[in-house]
Coordinates of C-alpha atoms and ligand atoms in Angstrom, one line a residue:
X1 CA 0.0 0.0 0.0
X2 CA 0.6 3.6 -0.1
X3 CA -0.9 6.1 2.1
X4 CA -3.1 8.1 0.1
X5 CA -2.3 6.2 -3.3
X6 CA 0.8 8.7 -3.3
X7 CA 3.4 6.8 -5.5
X8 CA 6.1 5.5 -3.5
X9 CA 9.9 7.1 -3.4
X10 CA 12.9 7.2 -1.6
X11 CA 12.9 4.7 1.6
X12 CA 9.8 3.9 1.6
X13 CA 10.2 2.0 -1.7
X14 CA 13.1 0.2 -0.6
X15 CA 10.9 -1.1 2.4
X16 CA 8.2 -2.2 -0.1
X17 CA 10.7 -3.5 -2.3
X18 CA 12.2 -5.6 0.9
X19 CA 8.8 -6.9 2.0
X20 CA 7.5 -7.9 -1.2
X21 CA 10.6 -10.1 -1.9
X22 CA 10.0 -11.5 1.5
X23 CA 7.0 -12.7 0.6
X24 CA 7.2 -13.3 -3.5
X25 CA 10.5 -15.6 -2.7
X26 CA 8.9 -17.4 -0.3
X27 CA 11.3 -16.2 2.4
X28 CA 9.9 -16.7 5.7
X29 CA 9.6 -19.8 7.4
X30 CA 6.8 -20.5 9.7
X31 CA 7.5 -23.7 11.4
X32 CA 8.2 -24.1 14.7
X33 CA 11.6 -23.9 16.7
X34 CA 12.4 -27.1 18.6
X35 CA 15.3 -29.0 20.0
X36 CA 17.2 -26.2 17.8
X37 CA 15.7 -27.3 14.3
X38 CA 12.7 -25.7 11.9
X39 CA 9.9 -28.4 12.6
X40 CA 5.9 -28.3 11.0
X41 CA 2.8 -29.3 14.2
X42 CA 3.1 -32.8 14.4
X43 CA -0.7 -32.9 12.6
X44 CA 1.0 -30.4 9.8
X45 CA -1.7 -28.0 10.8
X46 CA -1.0 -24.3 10.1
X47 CA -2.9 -21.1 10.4
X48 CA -3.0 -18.3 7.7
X49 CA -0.1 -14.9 9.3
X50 CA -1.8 -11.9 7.1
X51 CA -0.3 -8.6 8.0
X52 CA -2.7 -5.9 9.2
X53 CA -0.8 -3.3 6.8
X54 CA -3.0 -4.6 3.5
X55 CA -4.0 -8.1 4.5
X56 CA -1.5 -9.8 2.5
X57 CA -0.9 -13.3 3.5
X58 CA 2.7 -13.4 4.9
X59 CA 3.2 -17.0 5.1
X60 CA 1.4 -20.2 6.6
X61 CA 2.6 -21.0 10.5
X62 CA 2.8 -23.9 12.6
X63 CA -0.2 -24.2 14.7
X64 CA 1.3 -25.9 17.6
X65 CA -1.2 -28.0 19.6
X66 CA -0.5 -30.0 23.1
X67 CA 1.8 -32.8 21.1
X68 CA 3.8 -29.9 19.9
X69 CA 4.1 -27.8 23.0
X70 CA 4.6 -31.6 24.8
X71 CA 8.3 -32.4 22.4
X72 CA 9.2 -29.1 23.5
X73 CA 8.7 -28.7 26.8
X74 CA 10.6 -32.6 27.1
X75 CA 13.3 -31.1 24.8
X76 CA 13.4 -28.5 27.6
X77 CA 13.9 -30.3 30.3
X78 CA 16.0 -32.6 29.0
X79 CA 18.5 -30.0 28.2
X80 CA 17.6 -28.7 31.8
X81 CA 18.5 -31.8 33.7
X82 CA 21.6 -32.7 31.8
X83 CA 23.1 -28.8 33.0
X84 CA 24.0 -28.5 29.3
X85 CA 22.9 -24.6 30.0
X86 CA 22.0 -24.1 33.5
X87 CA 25.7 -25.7 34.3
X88 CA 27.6 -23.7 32.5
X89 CA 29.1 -20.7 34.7
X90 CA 28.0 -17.7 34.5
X91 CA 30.3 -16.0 32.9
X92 CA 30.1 -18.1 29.8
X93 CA 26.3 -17.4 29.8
X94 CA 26.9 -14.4 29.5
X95 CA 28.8 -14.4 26.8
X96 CA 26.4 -16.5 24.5
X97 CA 23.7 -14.2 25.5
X98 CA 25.6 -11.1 24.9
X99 CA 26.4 -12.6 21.3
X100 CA 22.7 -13.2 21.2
X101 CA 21.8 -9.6 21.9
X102 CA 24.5 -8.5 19.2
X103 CA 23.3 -11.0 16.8
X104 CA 19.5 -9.3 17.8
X105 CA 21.1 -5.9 16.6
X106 CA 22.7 -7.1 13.8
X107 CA 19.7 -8.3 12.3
X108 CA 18.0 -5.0 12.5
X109 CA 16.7 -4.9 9.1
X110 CA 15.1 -7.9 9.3
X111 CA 13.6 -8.0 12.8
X112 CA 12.1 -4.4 12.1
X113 CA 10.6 -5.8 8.6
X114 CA 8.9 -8.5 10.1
X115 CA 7.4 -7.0 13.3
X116 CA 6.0 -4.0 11.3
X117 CA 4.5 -6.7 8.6
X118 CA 2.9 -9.2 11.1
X119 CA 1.8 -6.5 13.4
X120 CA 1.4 -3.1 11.8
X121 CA 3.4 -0.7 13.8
X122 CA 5.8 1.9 12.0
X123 CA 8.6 0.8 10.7
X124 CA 10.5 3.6 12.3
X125 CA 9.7 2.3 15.8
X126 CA 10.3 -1.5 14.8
X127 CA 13.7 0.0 13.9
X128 CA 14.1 3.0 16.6
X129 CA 12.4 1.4 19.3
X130 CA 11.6 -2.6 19.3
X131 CA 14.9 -4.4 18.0
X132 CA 17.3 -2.3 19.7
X133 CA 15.3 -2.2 23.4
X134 CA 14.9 -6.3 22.7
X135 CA 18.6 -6.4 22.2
X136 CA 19.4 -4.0 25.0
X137 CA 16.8 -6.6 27.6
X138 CA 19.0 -9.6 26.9
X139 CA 22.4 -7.8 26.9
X140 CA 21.6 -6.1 30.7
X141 CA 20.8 -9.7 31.8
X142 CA 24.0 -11.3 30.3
X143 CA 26.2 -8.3 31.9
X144 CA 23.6 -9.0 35.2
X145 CA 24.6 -12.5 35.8
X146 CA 28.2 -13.0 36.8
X147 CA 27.9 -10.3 39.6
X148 CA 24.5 -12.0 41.2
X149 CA 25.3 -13.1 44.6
X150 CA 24.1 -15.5 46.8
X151 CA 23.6 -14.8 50.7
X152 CA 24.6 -16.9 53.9
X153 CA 22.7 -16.3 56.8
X154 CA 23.5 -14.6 60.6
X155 CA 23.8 -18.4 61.8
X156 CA 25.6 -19.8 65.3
X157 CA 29.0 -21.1 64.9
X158 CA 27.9 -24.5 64.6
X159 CA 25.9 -24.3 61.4
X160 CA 26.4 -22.4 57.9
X161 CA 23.1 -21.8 56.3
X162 CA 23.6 -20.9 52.9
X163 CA 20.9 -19.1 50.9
X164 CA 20.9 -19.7 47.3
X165 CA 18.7 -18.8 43.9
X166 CA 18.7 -21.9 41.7
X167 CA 17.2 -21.5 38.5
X168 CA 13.2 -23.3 38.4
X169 CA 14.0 -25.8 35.2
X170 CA 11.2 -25.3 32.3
X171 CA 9.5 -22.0 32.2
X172 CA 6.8 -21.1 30.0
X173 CA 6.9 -17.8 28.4
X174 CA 3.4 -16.6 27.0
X175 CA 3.2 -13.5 25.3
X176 CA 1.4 -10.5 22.9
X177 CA 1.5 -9.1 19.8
X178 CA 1.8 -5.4 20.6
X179 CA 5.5 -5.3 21.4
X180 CA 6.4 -9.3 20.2
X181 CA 10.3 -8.7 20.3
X182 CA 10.3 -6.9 23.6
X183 CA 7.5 -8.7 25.6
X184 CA 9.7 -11.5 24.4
X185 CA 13.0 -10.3 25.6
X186 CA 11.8 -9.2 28.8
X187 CA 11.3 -13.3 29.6
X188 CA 14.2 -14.2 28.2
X189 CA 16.4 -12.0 29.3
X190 CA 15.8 -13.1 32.9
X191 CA 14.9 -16.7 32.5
X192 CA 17.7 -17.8 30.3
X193 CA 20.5 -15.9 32.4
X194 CA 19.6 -17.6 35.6
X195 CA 20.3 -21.0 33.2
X196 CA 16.9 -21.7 32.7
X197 CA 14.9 -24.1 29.8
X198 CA 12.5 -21.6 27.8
X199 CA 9.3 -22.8 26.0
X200 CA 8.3 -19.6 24.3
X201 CA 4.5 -18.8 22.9
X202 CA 4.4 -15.9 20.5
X203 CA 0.6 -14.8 19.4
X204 CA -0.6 -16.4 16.8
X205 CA -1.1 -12.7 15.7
X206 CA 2.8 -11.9 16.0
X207 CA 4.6 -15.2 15.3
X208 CA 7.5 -14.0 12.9
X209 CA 10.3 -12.3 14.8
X210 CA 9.8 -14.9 18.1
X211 CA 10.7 -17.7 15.6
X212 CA 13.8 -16.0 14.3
X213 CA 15.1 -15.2 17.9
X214 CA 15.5 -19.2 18.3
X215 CA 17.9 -19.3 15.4
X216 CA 19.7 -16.4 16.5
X217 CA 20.0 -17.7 20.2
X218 CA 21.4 -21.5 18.4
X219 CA 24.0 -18.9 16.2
X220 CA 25.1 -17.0 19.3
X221 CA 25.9 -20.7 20.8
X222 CA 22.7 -21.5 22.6
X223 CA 22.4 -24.9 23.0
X224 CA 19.7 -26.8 21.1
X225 CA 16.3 -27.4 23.8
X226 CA 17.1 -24.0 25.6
X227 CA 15.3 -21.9 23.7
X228 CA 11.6 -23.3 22.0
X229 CA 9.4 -21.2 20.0
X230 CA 6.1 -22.7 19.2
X231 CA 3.4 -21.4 17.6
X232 CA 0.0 -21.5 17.8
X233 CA -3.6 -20.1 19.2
X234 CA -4.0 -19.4 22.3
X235 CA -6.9 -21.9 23.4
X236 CA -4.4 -24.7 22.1
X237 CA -0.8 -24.0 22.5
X238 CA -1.2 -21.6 25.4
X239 CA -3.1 -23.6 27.1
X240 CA -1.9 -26.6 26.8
X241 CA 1.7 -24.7 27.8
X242 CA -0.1 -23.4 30.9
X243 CA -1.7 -26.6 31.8
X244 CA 1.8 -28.9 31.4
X245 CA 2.3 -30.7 34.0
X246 CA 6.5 -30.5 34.1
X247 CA 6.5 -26.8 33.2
X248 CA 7.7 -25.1 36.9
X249 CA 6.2 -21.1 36.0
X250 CA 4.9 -19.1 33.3
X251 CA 6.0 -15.7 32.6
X252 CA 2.7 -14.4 31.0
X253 CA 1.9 -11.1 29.7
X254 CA -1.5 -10.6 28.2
X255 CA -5.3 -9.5 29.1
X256 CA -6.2 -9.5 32.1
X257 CA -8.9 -12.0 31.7
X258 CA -6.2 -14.8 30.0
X259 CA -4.3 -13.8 33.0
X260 CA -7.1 -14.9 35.2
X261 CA -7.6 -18.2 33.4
X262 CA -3.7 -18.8 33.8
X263 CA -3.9 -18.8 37.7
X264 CA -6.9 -21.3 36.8
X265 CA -4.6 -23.4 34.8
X266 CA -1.6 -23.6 37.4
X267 CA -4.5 -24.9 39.9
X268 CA -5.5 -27.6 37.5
X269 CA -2.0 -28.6 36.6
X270 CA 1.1 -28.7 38.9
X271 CA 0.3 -25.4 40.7
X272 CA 3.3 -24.0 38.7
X273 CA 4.4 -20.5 39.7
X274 CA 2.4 -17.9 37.8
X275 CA 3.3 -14.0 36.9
X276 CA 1.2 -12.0 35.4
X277 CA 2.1 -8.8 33.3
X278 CA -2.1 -7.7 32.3
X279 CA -3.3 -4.8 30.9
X280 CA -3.9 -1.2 32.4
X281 CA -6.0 2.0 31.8
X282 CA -3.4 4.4 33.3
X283 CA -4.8 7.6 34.6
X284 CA -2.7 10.9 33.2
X285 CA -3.4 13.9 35.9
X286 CA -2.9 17.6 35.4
X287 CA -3.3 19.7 38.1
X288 CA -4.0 23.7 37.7
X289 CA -0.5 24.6 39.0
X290 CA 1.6 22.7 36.5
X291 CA 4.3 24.8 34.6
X292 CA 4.8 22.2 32.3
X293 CA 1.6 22.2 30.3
X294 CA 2.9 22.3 27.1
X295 CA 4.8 19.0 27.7
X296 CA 2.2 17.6 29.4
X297 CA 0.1 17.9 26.3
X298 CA 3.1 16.2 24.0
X299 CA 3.0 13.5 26.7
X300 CA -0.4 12.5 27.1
X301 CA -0.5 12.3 22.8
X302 CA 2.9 10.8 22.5
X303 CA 1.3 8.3 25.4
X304 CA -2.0 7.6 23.6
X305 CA -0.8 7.1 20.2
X306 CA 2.2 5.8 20.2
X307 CA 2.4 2.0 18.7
X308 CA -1.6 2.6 17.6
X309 CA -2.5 3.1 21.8
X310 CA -1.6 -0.4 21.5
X311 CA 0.5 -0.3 24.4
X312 CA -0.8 -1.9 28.0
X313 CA 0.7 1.5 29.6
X314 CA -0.6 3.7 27.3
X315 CA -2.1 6.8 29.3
X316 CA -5.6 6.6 28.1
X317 CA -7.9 8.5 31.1
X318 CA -6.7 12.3 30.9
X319 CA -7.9 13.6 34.3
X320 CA -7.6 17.3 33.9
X321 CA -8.1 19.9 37.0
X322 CA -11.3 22.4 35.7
X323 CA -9.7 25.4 34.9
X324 CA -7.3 24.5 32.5
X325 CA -9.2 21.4 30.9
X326 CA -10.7 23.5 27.8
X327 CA -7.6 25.0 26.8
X328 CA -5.9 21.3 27.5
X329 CA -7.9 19.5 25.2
X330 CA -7.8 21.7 22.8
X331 CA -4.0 21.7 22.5
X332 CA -4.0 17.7 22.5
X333 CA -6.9 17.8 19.5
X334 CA -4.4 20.0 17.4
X335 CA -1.4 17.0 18.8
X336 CA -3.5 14.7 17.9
X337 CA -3.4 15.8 13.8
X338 CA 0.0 14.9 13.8
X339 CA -0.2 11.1 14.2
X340 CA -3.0 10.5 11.5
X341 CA -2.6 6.9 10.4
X342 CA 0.0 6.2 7.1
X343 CA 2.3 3.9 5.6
X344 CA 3.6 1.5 7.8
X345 CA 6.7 0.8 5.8
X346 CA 7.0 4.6 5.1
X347 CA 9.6 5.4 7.4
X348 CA 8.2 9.3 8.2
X349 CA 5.1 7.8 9.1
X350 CA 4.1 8.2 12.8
X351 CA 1.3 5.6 13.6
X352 CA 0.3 2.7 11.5
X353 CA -2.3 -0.6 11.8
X354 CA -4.1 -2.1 14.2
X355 CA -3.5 -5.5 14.6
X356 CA -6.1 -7.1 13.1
X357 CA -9.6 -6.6 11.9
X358 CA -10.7 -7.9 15.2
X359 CA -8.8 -5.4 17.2
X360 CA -10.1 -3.0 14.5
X361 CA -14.1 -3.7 15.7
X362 CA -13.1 -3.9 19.4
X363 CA -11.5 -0.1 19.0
X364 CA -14.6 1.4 16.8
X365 CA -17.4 -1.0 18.9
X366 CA -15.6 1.2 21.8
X367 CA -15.8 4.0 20.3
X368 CA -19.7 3.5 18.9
X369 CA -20.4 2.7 23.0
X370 CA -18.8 6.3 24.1
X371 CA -21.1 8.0 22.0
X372 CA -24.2 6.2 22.6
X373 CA -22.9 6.8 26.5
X374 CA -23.1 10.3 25.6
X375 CA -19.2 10.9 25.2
X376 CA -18.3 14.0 23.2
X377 CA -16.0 13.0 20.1
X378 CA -13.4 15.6 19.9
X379 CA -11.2 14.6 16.8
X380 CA -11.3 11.3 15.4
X381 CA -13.5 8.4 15.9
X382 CA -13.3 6.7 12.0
X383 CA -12.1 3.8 10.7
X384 CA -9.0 5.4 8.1
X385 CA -7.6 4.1 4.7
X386 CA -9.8 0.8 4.5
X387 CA -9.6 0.9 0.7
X388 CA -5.8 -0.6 1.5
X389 CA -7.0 -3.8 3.4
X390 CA -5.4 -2.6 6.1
X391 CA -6.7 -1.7 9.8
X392 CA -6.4 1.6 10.6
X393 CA -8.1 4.2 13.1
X394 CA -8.0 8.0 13.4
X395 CA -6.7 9.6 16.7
X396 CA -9.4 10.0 18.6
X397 CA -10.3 11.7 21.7
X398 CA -13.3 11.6 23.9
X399 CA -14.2 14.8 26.2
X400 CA -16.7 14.6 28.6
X401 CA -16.5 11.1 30.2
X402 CA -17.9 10.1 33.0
X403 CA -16.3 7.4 35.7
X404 CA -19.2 4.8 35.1
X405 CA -18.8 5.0 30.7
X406 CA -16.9 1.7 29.5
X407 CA -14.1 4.4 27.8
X408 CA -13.5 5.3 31.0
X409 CA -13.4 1.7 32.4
X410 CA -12.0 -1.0 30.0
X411 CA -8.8 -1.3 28.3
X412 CA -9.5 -0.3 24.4
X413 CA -6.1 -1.5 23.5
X414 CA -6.2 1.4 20.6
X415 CA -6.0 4.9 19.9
X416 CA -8.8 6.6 21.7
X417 CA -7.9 8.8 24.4
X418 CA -11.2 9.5 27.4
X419 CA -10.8 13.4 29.2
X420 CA -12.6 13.2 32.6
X421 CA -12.0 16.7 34.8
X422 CA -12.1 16.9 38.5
X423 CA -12.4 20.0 41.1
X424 CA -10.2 18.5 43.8
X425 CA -7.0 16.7 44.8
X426 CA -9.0 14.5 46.5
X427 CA -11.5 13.8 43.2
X428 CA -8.6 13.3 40.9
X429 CA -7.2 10.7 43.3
X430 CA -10.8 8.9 43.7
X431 CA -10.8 9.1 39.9
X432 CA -7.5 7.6 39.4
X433 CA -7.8 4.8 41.7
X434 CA -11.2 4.1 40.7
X435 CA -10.7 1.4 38.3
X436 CA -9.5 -2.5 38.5
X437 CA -5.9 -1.9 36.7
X438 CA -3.2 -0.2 38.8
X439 CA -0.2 -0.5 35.9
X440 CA 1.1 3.3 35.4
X441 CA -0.3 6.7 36.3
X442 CA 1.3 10.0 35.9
X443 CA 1.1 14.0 38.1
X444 CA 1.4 17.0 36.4
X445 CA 2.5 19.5 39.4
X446 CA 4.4 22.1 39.9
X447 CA 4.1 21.9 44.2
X448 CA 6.8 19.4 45.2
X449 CA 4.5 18.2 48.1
X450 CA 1.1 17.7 46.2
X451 CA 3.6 15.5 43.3
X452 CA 4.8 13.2 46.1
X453 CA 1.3 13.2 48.1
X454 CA -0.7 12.2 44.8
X455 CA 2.3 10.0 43.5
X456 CA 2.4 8.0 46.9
X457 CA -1.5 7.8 47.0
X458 CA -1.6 6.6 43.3
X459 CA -2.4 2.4 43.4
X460 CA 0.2 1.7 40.3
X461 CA 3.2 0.0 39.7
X462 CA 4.7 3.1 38.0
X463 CA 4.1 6.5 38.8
X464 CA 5.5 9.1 36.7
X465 CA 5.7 12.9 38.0
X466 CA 6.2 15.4 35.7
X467 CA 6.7 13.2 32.3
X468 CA 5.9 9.9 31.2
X469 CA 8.5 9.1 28.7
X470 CA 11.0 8.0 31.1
X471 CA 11.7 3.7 30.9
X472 CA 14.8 2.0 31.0
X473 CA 15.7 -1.9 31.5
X474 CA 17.1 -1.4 34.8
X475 CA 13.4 -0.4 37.0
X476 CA 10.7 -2.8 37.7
X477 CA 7.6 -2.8 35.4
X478 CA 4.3 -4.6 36.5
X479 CA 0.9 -3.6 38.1
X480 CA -0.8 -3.5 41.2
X481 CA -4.9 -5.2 41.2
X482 CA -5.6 -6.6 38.1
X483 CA -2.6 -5.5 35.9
X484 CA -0.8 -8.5 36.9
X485 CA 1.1 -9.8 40.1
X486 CA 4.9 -9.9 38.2
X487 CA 7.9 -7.6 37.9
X488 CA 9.3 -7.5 34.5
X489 CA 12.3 -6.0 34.0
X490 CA 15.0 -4.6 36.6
X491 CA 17.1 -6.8 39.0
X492 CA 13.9 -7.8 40.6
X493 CA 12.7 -10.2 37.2
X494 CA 15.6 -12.6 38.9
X495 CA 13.0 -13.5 41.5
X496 CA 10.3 -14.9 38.8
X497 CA 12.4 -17.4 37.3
X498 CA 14.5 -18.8 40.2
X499 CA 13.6 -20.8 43.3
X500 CA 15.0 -20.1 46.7
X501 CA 17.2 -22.8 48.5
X502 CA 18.7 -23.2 52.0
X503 CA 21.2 -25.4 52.6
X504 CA 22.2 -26.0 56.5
X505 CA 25.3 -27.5 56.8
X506 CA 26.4 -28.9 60.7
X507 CA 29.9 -27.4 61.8
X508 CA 31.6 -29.0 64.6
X509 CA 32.9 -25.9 66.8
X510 CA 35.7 -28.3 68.3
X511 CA 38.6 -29.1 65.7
Ligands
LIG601 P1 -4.2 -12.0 25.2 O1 -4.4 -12.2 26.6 O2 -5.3 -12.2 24.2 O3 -3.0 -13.0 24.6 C1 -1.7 -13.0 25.2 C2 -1.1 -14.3 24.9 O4 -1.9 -15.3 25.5 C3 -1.1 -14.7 23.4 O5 0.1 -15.4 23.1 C4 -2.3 -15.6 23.3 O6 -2.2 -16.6 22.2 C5 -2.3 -16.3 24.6 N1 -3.6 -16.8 25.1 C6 -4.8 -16.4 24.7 N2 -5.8 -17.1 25.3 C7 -5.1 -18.1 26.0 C8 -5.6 -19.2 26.8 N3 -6.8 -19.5 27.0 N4 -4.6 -20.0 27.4 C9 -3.3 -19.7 27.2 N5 -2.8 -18.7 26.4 C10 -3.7 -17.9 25.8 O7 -3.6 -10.5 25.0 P2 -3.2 -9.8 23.7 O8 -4.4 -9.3 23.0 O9 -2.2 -10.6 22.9 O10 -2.3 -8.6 24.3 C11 -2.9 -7.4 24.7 C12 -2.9 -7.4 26.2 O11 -1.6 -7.5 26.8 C13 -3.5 -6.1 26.8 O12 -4.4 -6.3 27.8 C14 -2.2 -5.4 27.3 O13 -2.5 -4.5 28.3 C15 -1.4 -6.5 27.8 N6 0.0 -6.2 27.9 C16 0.5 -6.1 29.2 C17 1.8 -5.7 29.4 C18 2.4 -5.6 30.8 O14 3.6 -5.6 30.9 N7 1.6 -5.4 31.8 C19 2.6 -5.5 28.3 C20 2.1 -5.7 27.0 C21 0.7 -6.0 26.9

């Protein structure tokens, strides 16, 4: 496609060029990655990968079902309990990840050509933002790992209790299509450096780069059975991941209502250790006696917009203090101009496809309940270039929302941004915390104490004063309620995938 039948020049031609041959040569393999070799579903089954950009059918992929996801999670623990991986010392891990990670970057091209095919972001993030942040997740473990210590406790002198992480064995890693490379990374970063097995579960919406991490991981000198990628739907391979009986935890991230079923699974099943990563509808709060409303306003749009509003952070209630609402919204409908659906492949373009058409009709059924709610539609609120095949949504923002409309409530997973306005401190506060997600939440406020009263009072995993743009590796990311129970991320991800072990050991005092 071209955005606007405009013809295509310069770099976007050469990314249209590259993605056609992809798919004309018959480039991309969809099989699955097990016991470090391309294999089809044991029943040869596949399911149809279309990209969202124009609908064009990418390739046909494994659809992995419980005999599949059952050869690799024994190819996992086989190369578990023979210490091909989890014996090696540390410092060697490191090295084969930290070859993985450069093997991640070196591969730019290609990662950021497949992620923005299969799930419709622009390319310019695929390349800016995805492959190098995936590559940056597993080279911060590697580095991690050799200076990880172990503890010994304040024991008498006759005993020595020593307190060790040992890695859990098999871990499932379950994960979504909105950020496939980095939701991926973020599991294995952890999981593999503390010398775990690794079955991983793309979507089946977002298959493409998951399956090329496996080869890259067997390149950097992974070896065969650590790392399994199999595809599939979630009602089959998922489930059948989350129900195996000799898988010790899954690392899911998700909706919050697969995440619910998980902790059903794990109670079926082996009670295997489950964390959650769900979803969020993070409240953005600008109070009266901010200095810094012209960021604020580049914030919030950059928030909402960004990767389609596809993003489980994204800050999609705007609670904004009475006297300066009008003049707020106004400034974010004239932001919100800016990131008008294009190209994907174009690389100036700012905001691409949805997902799929399905996440397409959950976005405009969203949008279609706000207005019968009685929801003013500022800007936006269409369907955009459907004549490409593609999935596509206007920026759209919602004024006048009340705390009981669904906009306000559920996670829309798209670009569609609610404005609710508030009198009080106390208000905003009740507004923010009135909802079942507690992922992110920012304060806009110029009075150091009323930033660090609302940001402690704020039920959130993350809560950003002043900006929202800040994220690195190296803080904890995860959700208080029902955005999840998990820490990705940070130091703290070590915890998920290892178990904790004393050992006592008797010491005679007398020589
Ligand atoms: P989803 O829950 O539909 O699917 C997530 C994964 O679970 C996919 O691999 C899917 O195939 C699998 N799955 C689906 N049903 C399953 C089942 N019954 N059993 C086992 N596995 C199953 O979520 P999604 O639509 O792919 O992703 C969007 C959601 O992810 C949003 O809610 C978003 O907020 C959340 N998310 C959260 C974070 C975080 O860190 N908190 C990050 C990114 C996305």
């Amino acid at each position: 496609m071209s955005d606007t039948h405009t013809p295509l020049t310069g770099q976007a031609r050469i990314w249209h060029d590259r993605a056609q041959a992809l798919t004309d040569d018959r480039r991309l393999d969809g099989r699955a990655w097990i016991n470090g070799q391309r294999v089809a579903a044991r029943d040869a089954q596949t399911f149809e990968c279309r990209s969202p950009i124009d609908g064009r059918l990418l390739v046909p992929v494994a659809r992995g079902q419980a005999a599949d996801i059952d050869a690799a999670v024994q190819g996992a623990r086989q190369a578990f309990n023979d210490r091909r991986w989890a014996g090696k010392a540390p410092a060697i891990r490191k090295r084969i990840l930290l070859r993985f990670a450069e093997l991640i970057n070196q591969h730019k091209d290609e990662l950021a050509l497949l992620e923005t095919l299969d799930m419709g972001k622009p390319i310019q993030h695929s390349l800016g933002v995805d492959v190098p942040a995936a590559a940056r997740a597993i080279a911060w473990y590697a580095e991690a790992i050799d200076k990880v210590y172990d503890e010994v406790a304040p024991t008498a002198d006759s005993a020595l209790a020593l307190i060790q992480r040992e890695p859990m064995g098999v871990i499932g890693a379950i994960v979504p299509w909105n950020y496939p490379l980095i939701m991926a990374a973020w599991k294995l970063g952890p999981a593999l450096a503390t010398g775990n097995s690794v079955v991983l579960k793309p979507s089946e919406k977002s298959p493409l780069t998951a399956l090329r991490l496996g080869e890259l991981a067997q390149k950097a000198g992974l070896p065969d059975g650590v790392l399994q990628v199999v595809p599939g739907f979630g009602h089959e391979a998922g489930e059948a991941l989350a129900l195996h009986m000799d898988v010790d935890a899954i690392g899911f991230t998700g909706s919050t209502r697969v995440g619910r079923a998980m902790l059903g699974y794990a109670g079926q099943s082996n009670l295997k250790r489950v964390f959650n990563e769900l979803g969020g509808k993070s409240a953005f709060i600008v109070f009266d006696d901010s200095d810094a409303i012209e960021r604020a306003v580049d914030a919030v749009a950059t928030g909402i917009f960004f990767n389609q509003g596809e993003s489980c952070n994204a800050p999609s209630r705007l609670l904004l203090h009475r006297g300066i609402a009008d003049d707020f919204v106004k400034a974010v409908v004239a932001r919100a101009a800016r990131w008008q659906p294009g190209d994907p492949l174009n690389p100036r373009t700012q905001m691409g496809a949805l997902v799929d058409e399905g996440q397409l009709r959950t976005v405009l059924g969203y949008i279609d309940s706000a207005r019968e709610q009685g929801a003013h539609c500022l800007t936006g609120g269409e369907q955009a270039l459907a004549d490409t095949g593609g999935f596509y949504v206007q920026p759209t923002v919602f004024d006048q929302v009340q705390p009981g409309m669904r906009i306000a409530q559920e996670e829309i997973f798209g670009p569609v941004l609610s404005v609710l306005r508030f009198d009080t401190e106390a208000e905003a506060l009740a507004l923010a915390n009135g909802s079942s997600y507690g992922l992110q939440a920012s304060v806009w406020s110029a009075h150091i104490d009323r930033a660090h009263r609302v940001a402690r009072a704020l039920r959130a995993g993350t809560v950003h004063v002043n900006q929202y743009d800040e994220d690195d590796i190296t803080v904890p990311f995860g959700g208080y309620k029902q955005s999840g129970n998990g820490r990705d991320k940070s130091l703290h991800a070590l915890d998920k995938y290892t178990e904790l072990k004393t050992t006592w050991l008797r010491i005679n005092a007398r020589g």
